Amino acid sequence: MTKKSKKCFVVGPIGDDDSEDRIHADWLLEDIITPVFDEHFKAFDVTRADKISNPGQITSQVITSLLDAELVIADLTTLNPNAFYEIGIRHTIQKPIIHMHLEGQRIPFDIAPFRSIKFSRRRPVDIRGPSVVACCRR
């Protein structure tokens, strides 16, 4: 088993356990992001704020993750205010970040100049597309 030495922190809408936001967040993490990293970027440990099990203040843990992670993936779907706050922190320190959003969502003016990976949930083949892998290899 390969030792995971790099951190990839995922931000975006999470929501309550059975909410639409959580269903979306889990789908994106478990069916797109994690499989891509497990297959192509084995050195990365992928996590999200609600998966941090260490005791402590969640806001501090999120900010520390944003500052320390080698890579952040930000889901812009639903235009979640917390996600934009977290994106702002990451942009401020000028470390690598990948923007993603559900196809058909409009991205706000201030974020629109940054390239964003569009994904779809319409067909299973949409999940297996090469765009996430190609973007991460850059």
Short mmCIF file of C-alpha atoms in Angstrom, two decimals:
data_model
loop_
_atom_site.label_atom_id
_atom_site.label_comp_id
_atom_site.label_asym_id
_atom_site.label_seq_id
_atom_site.Cartn_x
_atom_site.Cartn_y
_atom_site.Cartn_z
CA MET A 1 0.00 0.00 0.00
CA THR A 2 1.32 3.43 -0.96
CA LYS A 3 1.85 5.93 1.85
CA LYS A 4 -0.23 9.02 1.18
CA SER A 5 2.00 12.00 1.75
CA LYS A 6 0.02 14.81 0.15
CA LYS A 7 -3.30 16.32 1.16
CA CYS A 8 -6.21 17.20 -1.12
CA PHE A 9 -8.92 19.10 0.72
CA VAL A 10 -12.39 19.28 -0.85
CA VAL A 11 -14.67 22.26 -0.18
CA GLY A 12 -18.23 22.94 -1.22
CA PRO A 13 -21.79 22.61 -0.01
CA ILE A 14 -22.10 19.79 2.56
CA GLY A 15 -25.39 20.31 4.39
CA ASP A 16 -27.16 18.10 6.92
CA ASP A 17 -26.97 14.29 6.71
CA ASP A 18 -30.02 13.70 4.48
CA SER A 19 -30.10 17.05 2.67
CA GLU A 20 -29.80 17.50 -1.09
CA ASP A 21 -26.49 19.29 -0.48
CA ARG A 22 -25.09 16.26 1.39
CA ILE A 23 -26.30 13.83 -1.26
CA HIS A 24 -24.60 15.98 -3.92
CA ALA A 25 -21.41 16.42 -1.85
CA ASP A 26 -21.13 12.70 -1.12
CA TRP A 27 -21.80 11.81 -4.77
CA LEU A 28 -19.08 14.19 -5.98
CA LEU A 29 -16.56 13.05 -3.36
CA GLU A 30 -17.25 9.31 -3.49
CA ASP A 31 -18.04 8.80 -7.18
CA ILE A 32 -15.82 11.32 -8.93
CA ILE A 33 -13.00 12.82 -6.85
CA THR A 34 -11.91 9.88 -4.68
CA PRO A 35 -11.89 7.28 -7.49
CA VAL A 36 -9.81 9.59 -9.72
CA PHE A 37 -7.27 10.15 -6.95
CA ASP A 38 -7.21 6.46 -5.94
CA GLU A 39 -6.40 5.46 -9.51
CA HIS A 40 -4.22 8.30 -10.79
CA PHE A 41 -2.88 10.27 -7.81
CA LYS A 42 -2.19 7.67 -5.12
CA ALA A 43 0.09 9.96 -3.09
CA PHE A 44 -2.90 12.15 -2.13
CA ASP A 45 -5.12 11.67 0.88
CA VAL A 46 -8.51 13.20 -0.05
CA THR A 47 -10.66 14.64 2.74
CA ARG A 48 -13.51 17.04 3.41
CA ALA A 49 -14.40 19.09 6.52
CA ASP A 50 -17.08 16.67 7.75
CA LYS A 51 -14.60 13.78 7.50
CA ILE A 52 -12.12 15.35 9.95
CA SER A 53 -12.40 13.25 13.10
CA ASN A 54 -9.92 15.10 15.30
CA PRO A 55 -11.42 17.03 18.22
CA GLY A 56 -11.26 20.79 17.91
CA GLN A 57 -12.95 23.80 16.40
CA ILE A 58 -14.13 22.99 12.87
CA THR A 59 -13.49 26.52 11.55
CA SER A 60 -9.85 26.36 12.64
CA GLN A 61 -9.49 22.88 11.17
CA VAL A 62 -10.92 24.01 7.84
CA ILE A 63 -8.65 27.05 7.67
CA THR A 64 -5.61 24.94 8.59
CA SER A 65 -6.55 22.46 5.86
CA LEU A 66 -6.94 25.28 3.34
CA LEU A 67 -3.51 26.66 4.24
CA ASP A 68 -1.65 23.35 4.45
CA ALA A 69 -3.10 21.13 1.71
CA GLU A 70 -1.06 20.69 -1.44
CA LEU A 71 -4.28 20.87 -3.43
CA VAL A 72 -7.84 22.09 -2.85
CA ILE A 73 -10.82 21.09 -4.96
CA ALA A 74 -13.73 23.51 -4.70
CA ASP A 75 -17.28 22.62 -5.73
CA LEU A 76 -19.01 25.83 -6.81
CA THR A 77 -22.37 24.10 -7.31
CA THR A 78 -25.24 25.86 -5.47
CA LEU A 79 -23.04 28.95 -4.92
CA ASN A 80 -22.53 28.05 -1.26
CA PRO A 81 -21.26 31.07 0.76
CA ASN A 82 -18.90 28.96 2.88
CA ALA A 83 -17.32 27.50 -0.24
CA PHE A 84 -16.66 30.99 -1.62
CA TYR A 85 -15.17 32.09 1.71
CA GLU A 86 -12.86 29.07 1.60
CA ILE A 87 -11.98 29.69 -2.05
CA GLY A 88 -11.04 33.26 -1.10
CA ILE A 89 -8.63 32.02 1.55
CA ARG A 90 -7.01 29.65 -0.90
CA HIS A 91 -6.73 32.30 -3.62
CA THR A 92 -5.13 34.69 -1.12
CA ILE A 93 -2.28 32.29 -0.42
CA GLN A 94 -1.94 31.48 -4.14
CA LYS A 95 -1.76 27.72 -3.79
CA PRO A 96 -3.24 25.22 -6.27
CA ILE A 97 -7.02 24.99 -6.44
CA ILE A 98 -9.33 23.25 -8.88
CA HIS A 99 -12.81 24.68 -9.37
CA MET A 100 -15.66 22.34 -10.29
CA HIS A 101 -19.36 22.90 -10.86
CA LEU A 102 -22.45 21.09 -12.02
CA GLU A 103 -23.10 21.62 -15.70
CA GLY A 104 -25.73 24.31 -16.23
CA GLN A 105 -24.81 26.30 -13.11
CA ARG A 106 -23.76 29.88 -13.69
CA ILE A 107 -20.54 30.95 -11.99
CA PRO A 108 -20.36 34.45 -10.43
CA PHE A 109 -18.44 37.21 -12.21
CA ASP A 110 -15.47 37.30 -9.77
CA ILE A 111 -14.83 33.56 -10.10
CA ALA A 112 -15.73 33.14 -13.79
CA PRO A 113 -12.20 33.98 -15.09
CA PHE A 114 -10.85 30.86 -13.37
CA ARG A 115 -11.21 27.63 -15.34
CA SER A 116 -13.77 25.28 -13.84
CA ILE A 117 -14.39 21.61 -14.54
CA LYS A 118 -18.02 21.04 -15.43
CA PHE A 119 -19.53 17.71 -14.46
CA SER A 120 -22.89 16.10 -15.09
CA ARG A 121 -25.03 13.58 -13.28
CA ARG A 122 -27.23 12.68 -16.24
CA ARG A 123 -25.46 9.56 -17.47
CA PRO A 124 -22.96 7.17 -15.84
CA VAL A 125 -20.48 7.91 -18.64
CA ASP A 126 -20.44 11.56 -17.49
CA ILE A 127 -18.67 10.46 -14.31
CA ARG A 128 -15.96 8.56 -16.17
CA GLY A 129 -14.97 11.47 -18.39
CA PRO A 130 -11.28 12.40 -18.61
CA SER A 131 -11.68 16.06 -17.57
CA VAL A 132 -10.88 15.61 -13.86
CA VAL A 133 -7.83 13.48 -14.56
CA ALA A 134 -6.58 15.85 -17.26
CA CYS A 135 -6.97 18.89 -15.03
CA CYS A 136 -5.16 17.33 -12.09
CA ARG A 137 -2.20 16.31 -14.27
CA ARG A 138 -1.43 19.93 -15.18
#
